[in-house]
Every structure is written in structure tokens, then in C-alpha cells.
Amino acid sequence: MAKKIDFESIKQLADSAITNLSGRDSEFVKYEKMYLLDPDSELGKPKRDGAKTLWDTHPHDSIDAIVRMYTINRWSLSIPTPSVEGEGLDRETISKRKATRAAADKAERFLKALLDRSNDVSQRDVVKMAVKQFALFDEASIIIDPVIAENPNAECAYIFDAPHSKLCYPVYSRRAGLVRHVYQVQLKFADVVETYGEKATKWIDADDSEDVTLIDYVDREWHVVWLDEYDDKPILLQQHKLKFIPRVSMIASGNDFFEAEEDRRAPFLFAMLKSGLFAARNYQLS
């Protein structure tokens, strides 16, 4: 007998995840403005009318340098296995470990092929995108879409995507790791139809040019997708039948010592922003 799910409860869980990270989102906007050389008055935009304003390019140049440093060479994927070297290992143990290494090598080649094919089809380098998110926000999510399940004739089995960190809302547990993940993005309804087809149009009557907010929720059992503007029914509601959440989400160098979510992340530009150095340099240059 199939398990039942309460769609209203799922929406509440998603809303809670988004609300709890509102402070984080505010900080992410600041780092984004620093990188895009688009500071506002809070970040150090001089208010003198008619004055020529120059922005410090250090945030932009530093983030790009980090991305180049980590992606200039071909990325590698390694699955650790026990060593076959060492004293006291009997033949049976060595044989088993060699078989384990051979299986790991095969899995590495398979995963590399999946990622390469995804990059070719989507025209996006997911590794480079993830590195940039880590450098700029200290947090990144990778969403894995099993497109082959939706379309047996798809050009690749899976699409890997590393969307903007402020569009992703992970919920972590100290003991269980990632327990749910919410992806919220604004799209045209036509884009939703292109992805979900009849599932989006069978009961939603919207113009293709209409702006809508898509919410994509995944936990350890369920995958649910709906539009915030038409949330009476979900577009997709199904058990993903996997033993794990088909998404990866990590905070790179922060920690959970602090109570506020925005203090648990330590982006590369953190000190420059909080110290006022970025603002001071903008005033000095202008």
C-alpha cells in the first residue's frame, strides 16, 4: 500500500526552511553586490552628488582567481579504498581489497562520464559553478535531476546543476546530515511547462509569459514540486525511491558555533565586508 503524504505539511516545512535562512539571504546579497561591483550605501557607496565613484575590484578579482586556481586543471574524482600494502595482510584480504579497488575505479569512470555528459548537454560546468558558490558564499548545493526517468529518450541520464546558493534552502541535522532541501526560483510559466509538460498544464491555466515562483522540495522520501502562485495542488508529488536525498549541500569552512544562520558561514569576503574595509576603499577611491 502506497504511503500517503500531506501536501500542506510539506509546504509548511518548505516555508520554514526558507524563513529560517532569511538572514543568510540578506548576507548573500551583500557578497553578491561586492562581486558584481554594485555596492549600495550600506556597503560603502559614496553619497556625494556629482562625485566620480570607483569601486574596489578586489572582491571580484579574488573570487575569480580562486575559481581559476581550483579549476584550471581537469578535476579529479577519487573513491578511497583500503590499501593492499602493509605487513600482516593475508592473500585473501589482499585479493578482496584489490577487487574493491577495481570496483571503485569502475565507479569513478562511470561518475566522470555522467558529469561530462551532463556538462555537455546543459552547457554548464557544474564543478566550476560549485567552486564559485563556495568561494563567494561558503555554501553550495548540487541538484541531481534524473531526466531519464521523465524521458527515456533524454540526451543524458542525469543533469547536475549547482544553482545560486541564495535559491537553495538546506536543512541539516547534527546526526543525520541533510534531511531536506528546498530550491526556490522565479521563472516564466513557459519554462515550467518545458520542464514538466502536461503535469504543469493539466490544471494550471497561466499565460506562458507569466512570472511564477517554482518550489522544488526533496526529503529522504518525497519529491514535491509546486508553484507558489498556484499552490492548491502540486505539479509533482512522488516518492523518489532512493536511499538518499538526490542533492548535495555543504558549508565549506563555517561552523555551527553561532546561533544565527548568517554567522555560521565564513565566505572569503567575510572579513573585508564586516571590518568596513570594502566601504573604506570605495570612499578612498572616490
Coordinates of C-alpha atoms in Angstrom, one line a residue:
M1 CA 0.0 0.0 0.0
A2 CA 1.4 3.4 -1.0
K3 CA 2.2 5.8 1.7
K4 CA 0.2 9.0 1.9
I5 CA 1.6 12.4 2.1
D6 CA 0.2 15.7 3.5
F7 CA 0.9 18.3 0.9
E8 CA 0.1 21.1 3.4
S9 CA 2.6 19.8 5.8
I10 CA 5.3 19.7 3.0
K11 CA 4.5 23.4 2.2
Q12 CA 4.9 24.3 5.8
L13 CA 8.3 22.5 6.0
A14 CA 9.4 24.4 2.9
D15 CA 8.2 27.7 4.2
S16 CA 10.0 27.1 7.5
A17 CA 13.3 26.3 5.7
I18 CA 13.1 29.5 3.6
T19 CA 12.1 31.7 6.6
N20 CA 14.9 30.3 8.8
L21 CA 17.5 31.3 6.2
S22 CA 16.2 34.8 5.5
G23 CA 19.2 36.4 7.5
R24 CA 21.6 34.3 5.4
D25 CA 20.0 35.5 2.2
S26 CA 20.5 39.1 3.3
E27 CA 24.2 38.5 3.8
F28 CA 24.4 36.6 0.5
V29 CA 23.0 39.7 -1.3
K30 CA 25.8 41.8 0.1
Y31 CA 28.5 39.4 -1.1
E32 CA 26.9 39.3 -4.5
K33 CA 26.9 43.1 -4.7
M34 CA 30.6 43.2 -3.8
Y35 CA 31.4 40.7 -6.5
L36 CA 29.3 42.5 -9.1
L37 CA 30.8 45.9 -8.2
D38 CA 27.3 47.1 -7.5
P39 CA 27.6 48.3 -3.8
D40 CA 24.8 50.3 -2.2
S41 CA 25.1 52.9 0.5
E42 CA 25.4 50.2 3.2
L43 CA 28.4 48.7 1.6
G44 CA 30.2 52.0 1.0
K45 CA 28.7 53.8 -1.9
P46 CA 29.7 57.5 -1.6
K47 CA 26.7 59.8 -1.4
R48 CA 28.3 62.9 -2.7
D49 CA 26.3 64.2 -5.6
G50 CA 28.3 64.6 -8.8
A51 CA 31.4 62.9 -7.5
K52 CA 33.1 60.2 -9.6
T53 CA 32.7 56.9 -7.9
L54 CA 35.1 54.0 -8.2
W55 CA 34.6 50.6 -6.7
D56 CA 37.3 48.4 -5.2
T57 CA 37.7 45.4 -7.6
H58 CA 39.4 43.2 -5.0
P59 CA 36.3 41.1 -4.2
H60 CA 35.6 40.4 -7.9
D61 CA 39.2 39.7 -8.8
S62 CA 39.8 37.5 -5.7
I63 CA 36.8 35.3 -6.3
D64 CA 37.6 34.8 -10.0
A65 CA 41.2 34.0 -9.0
I66 CA 40.0 31.3 -6.6
V67 CA 37.8 29.7 -9.2
R68 CA 40.6 29.7 -11.8
M69 CA 43.1 28.2 -9.3
Y70 CA 40.8 25.3 -8.5
T71 CA 39.5 24.6 -12.0
I72 CA 42.5 25.4 -14.3
N73 CA 43.3 21.7 -14.3
R74 CA 41.0 18.8 -15.0
W75 CA 39.0 18.0 -11.9
S76 CA 39.6 14.5 -10.4
L77 CA 37.3 12.1 -8.6
S78 CA 38.7 9.6 -6.1
I79 CA 36.9 6.9 -4.1
P80 CA 39.1 5.9 -1.1
T81 CA 39.7 2.2 -0.6
P82 CA 41.9 0.2 1.9
S83 CA 45.5 -0.2 0.8
V84 CA 46.8 -3.5 -0.4
E85 CA 50.2 -2.7 1.0
G86 CA 51.2 -3.4 4.6
E87 CA 52.6 -6.1 6.8
G88 CA 50.5 -8.9 8.0
L89 CA 47.9 -9.0 5.2
D90 CA 47.0 -12.5 4.1
R91 CA 46.3 -13.3 0.5
E92 CA 42.5 -13.4 0.9
T93 CA 42.5 -9.9 2.4
I94 CA 44.7 -8.6 -0.4
S95 CA 42.5 -10.2 -3.1
K96 CA 39.4 -8.6 -1.6
R97 CA 41.0 -5.2 -1.4
K98 CA 42.2 -5.4 -5.0
A99 CA 38.6 -6.3 -6.0
T100 CA 37.3 -3.4 -4.0
R101 CA 39.8 -1.0 -5.7
A102 CA 38.8 -2.4 -9.2
A103 CA 35.1 -1.7 -8.4
A104 CA 36.0 1.8 -7.2
D105 CA 37.9 2.5 -10.4
K106 CA 34.9 1.4 -12.4
A107 CA 32.6 3.6 -10.3
E108 CA 34.9 6.6 -10.8
R109 CA 34.9 6.2 -14.6
F110 CA 31.1 5.9 -14.6
L111 CA 30.6 9.0 -12.4
K112 CA 33.1 11.1 -14.5
A113 CA 31.2 10.0 -17.7
L114 CA 27.9 11.1 -16.1
L115 CA 29.2 14.5 -15.1
D116 CA 30.9 15.1 -18.5
R117 CA 27.7 14.2 -20.4
S118 CA 25.7 16.5 -18.1
N119 CA 28.1 19.4 -18.7
D120 CA 27.9 18.8 -22.5
V121 CA 24.1 18.8 -22.6
S122 CA 23.5 21.6 -20.1
Q123 CA 26.4 23.7 -21.4
R124 CA 27.4 24.4 -17.8
D125 CA 30.5 23.3 -15.9
V126 CA 29.0 22.1 -12.6
V127 CA 32.3 21.8 -10.8
K128 CA 33.3 25.4 -11.7
M129 CA 29.8 26.6 -10.6
A130 CA 30.1 24.9 -7.3
V131 CA 33.6 26.2 -6.6
K132 CA 32.3 29.8 -7.3
Q133 CA 29.5 29.3 -4.9
F134 CA 31.8 28.1 -2.2
A135 CA 34.2 31.0 -2.7
L136 CA 31.6 33.6 -2.7
F137 CA 29.1 32.3 -0.2
D138 CA 30.9 29.4 1.7
E139 CA 27.9 27.2 0.7
A140 CA 26.9 25.3 -2.4
S141 CA 24.2 22.9 -3.4
I142 CA 24.3 20.4 -6.3
I143 CA 20.9 19.3 -7.6
I144 CA 20.8 16.0 -9.5
D145 CA 17.8 15.6 -11.9
P146 CA 17.1 12.1 -13.1
V147 CA 15.9 13.2 -16.5
I148 CA 15.9 9.7 -17.8
A149 CA 13.1 8.8 -15.5
E150 CA 10.9 11.6 -17.1
N151 CA 12.1 11.0 -20.7
P152 CA 13.6 7.6 -21.8
N153 CA 14.9 9.3 -24.9
A154 CA 16.8 12.1 -23.0
E155 CA 20.2 13.0 -24.2
C156 CA 21.7 12.1 -20.8
A157 CA 20.6 10.1 -17.8
Y158 CA 21.2 12.8 -15.2
I159 CA 21.6 16.6 -15.2
F160 CA 23.9 18.0 -12.5
D161 CA 23.3 21.7 -11.6
A162 CA 24.8 24.0 -9.0
P163 CA 22.3 26.8 -8.7
H164 CA 22.8 30.1 -6.9
S165 CA 23.2 29.5 -3.2
K166 CA 20.5 32.0 -2.2
L167 CA 18.0 29.9 -4.2
C168 CA 18.7 26.8 -2.1
Y169 CA 17.5 26.1 1.4
P170 CA 19.1 23.1 3.0
V171 CA 18.0 21.8 6.4
Y172 CA 20.7 19.9 8.3
S173 CA 20.6 17.6 11.3
R174 CA 23.6 17.1 13.6
R175 CA 23.2 13.3 13.4
A176 CA 21.6 12.8 10.1
G177 CA 23.2 15.4 7.8
L178 CA 21.0 16.8 5.1
V179 CA 17.4 15.9 5.9
R180 CA 15.5 18.1 3.4
H181 CA 16.3 20.6 0.7
V182 CA 14.2 23.3 -0.9
Y183 CA 15.0 25.0 -4.2
Q184 CA 13.0 28.2 -5.0
V185 CA 13.4 30.1 -8.3
Q186 CA 11.4 32.6 -10.3
L187 CA 10.7 31.5 -13.9
K188 CA 8.3 32.2 -16.7
F189 CA 5.5 29.7 -16.8
A190 CA 6.7 28.6 -20.3
D191 CA 9.9 27.4 -18.6
V192 CA 7.9 25.3 -16.1
V193 CA 5.9 23.8 -19.0
E194 CA 9.1 23.0 -20.9
T195 CA 10.4 21.0 -17.8
Y196 CA 7.2 19.4 -16.6
G197 CA 4.9 19.4 -19.6
E198 CA 1.4 18.2 -19.0
K199 CA 1.9 17.9 -15.3
A200 CA 2.1 21.7 -15.2
T201 CA -0.7 22.5 -17.7
K202 CA -3.4 19.9 -16.8
W203 CA -4.9 22.1 -14.1
I204 CA -2.9 25.4 -14.1
D205 CA -4.3 28.0 -16.6
A206 CA -1.5 30.5 -16.9
D207 CA 0.0 32.6 -19.7
D208 CA 3.4 31.5 -20.9
S209 CA 4.8 34.9 -20.1
E210 CA 3.6 35.0 -16.5
D211 CA 6.2 35.2 -13.8
V212 CA 5.9 32.3 -11.3
T213 CA 7.8 31.0 -8.4
L214 CA 8.7 27.3 -8.6
I215 CA 9.4 25.5 -5.3
D216 CA 11.2 22.1 -5.6
Y217 CA 11.2 20.2 -2.3
V218 CA 13.1 16.9 -1.6
D219 CA 13.5 15.0 1.6
R220 CA 14.6 11.4 2.4
E221 CA 11.4 10.0 0.8
W222 CA 9.4 12.6 -1.2
H223 CA 10.0 14.8 -4.2
V224 CA 7.3 17.6 -4.4
V225 CA 7.2 20.5 -6.9
W226 CA 4.6 23.3 -7.0
L227 CA 4.1 26.9 -7.9
D228 CA 3.7 29.4 -5.1
E229 CA 1.1 31.3 -7.1
Y230 CA -0.9 28.1 -7.7
D231 CA -0.3 26.1 -4.6
D232 CA -3.7 24.3 -4.4
K233 CA -2.2 21.2 -6.0
P234 CA 1.4 20.1 -6.7
I235 CA 2.9 19.7 -10.1
L236 CA 4.8 16.7 -9.0
L237 CA 4.3 14.6 -5.9
Q238 CA 6.1 11.3 -5.8
Q239 CA 8.4 9.0 -3.7
H240 CA 11.8 9.2 -5.2
K241 CA 12.6 5.6 -4.0
L242 CA 16.2 6.3 -3.3
K243 CA 18.1 5.6 -0.1
F244 CA 19.4 9.1 0.0
I245 CA 18.4 12.7 -0.9
P246 CA 19.5 13.2 -4.6
R247 CA 21.1 16.5 -3.7
V248 CA 24.4 17.6 -2.2
S249 CA 24.6 20.6 0.1
M250 CA 27.6 21.7 2.1
I251 CA 29.0 24.6 4.1
A252 CA 32.7 24.7 3.3
S253 CA 34.5 26.5 6.2
G254 CA 31.9 27.8 8.5
N255 CA 30.7 26.1 11.7
D256 CA 27.6 25.9 13.9
F257 CA 29.1 27.6 17.0
F258 CA 26.9 30.6 16.5
E259 CA 23.1 30.8 16.9
A260 CA 22.3 32.9 13.8
E261 CA 22.4 31.1 10.5
E262 CA 24.2 34.0 8.8
D263 CA 27.0 33.7 11.3
R264 CA 27.6 30.0 10.5
R265 CA 29.1 30.7 7.1
A266 CA 32.5 32.3 6.6
P267 CA 32.8 33.4 3.0
F268 CA 36.2 34.5 1.6
L269 CA 34.9 38.2 1.6
F270 CA 33.6 38.0 5.2
A271 CA 36.3 39.9 7.0
M272 CA 36.5 42.6 4.2
L273 CA 32.8 43.2 4.5
K274 CA 32.4 43.1 8.3
S275 CA 35.5 45.2 9.0
G276 CA 34.4 48.0 6.8
L277 CA 37.5 47.8 4.7
F278 CA 35.5 47.4 1.5
A279 CA 33.5 50.6 2.3
A280 CA 36.7 52.5 3.2
R281 CA 38.4 51.6 0.0
N282 CA 35.4 52.7 -2.0
Y283 CA 35.4 56.1 -0.3
Q284 CA 39.1 56.4 -0.7
L285 CA 38.9 55.6 -4.5
S286 CA 36.1 58.1 -5.0

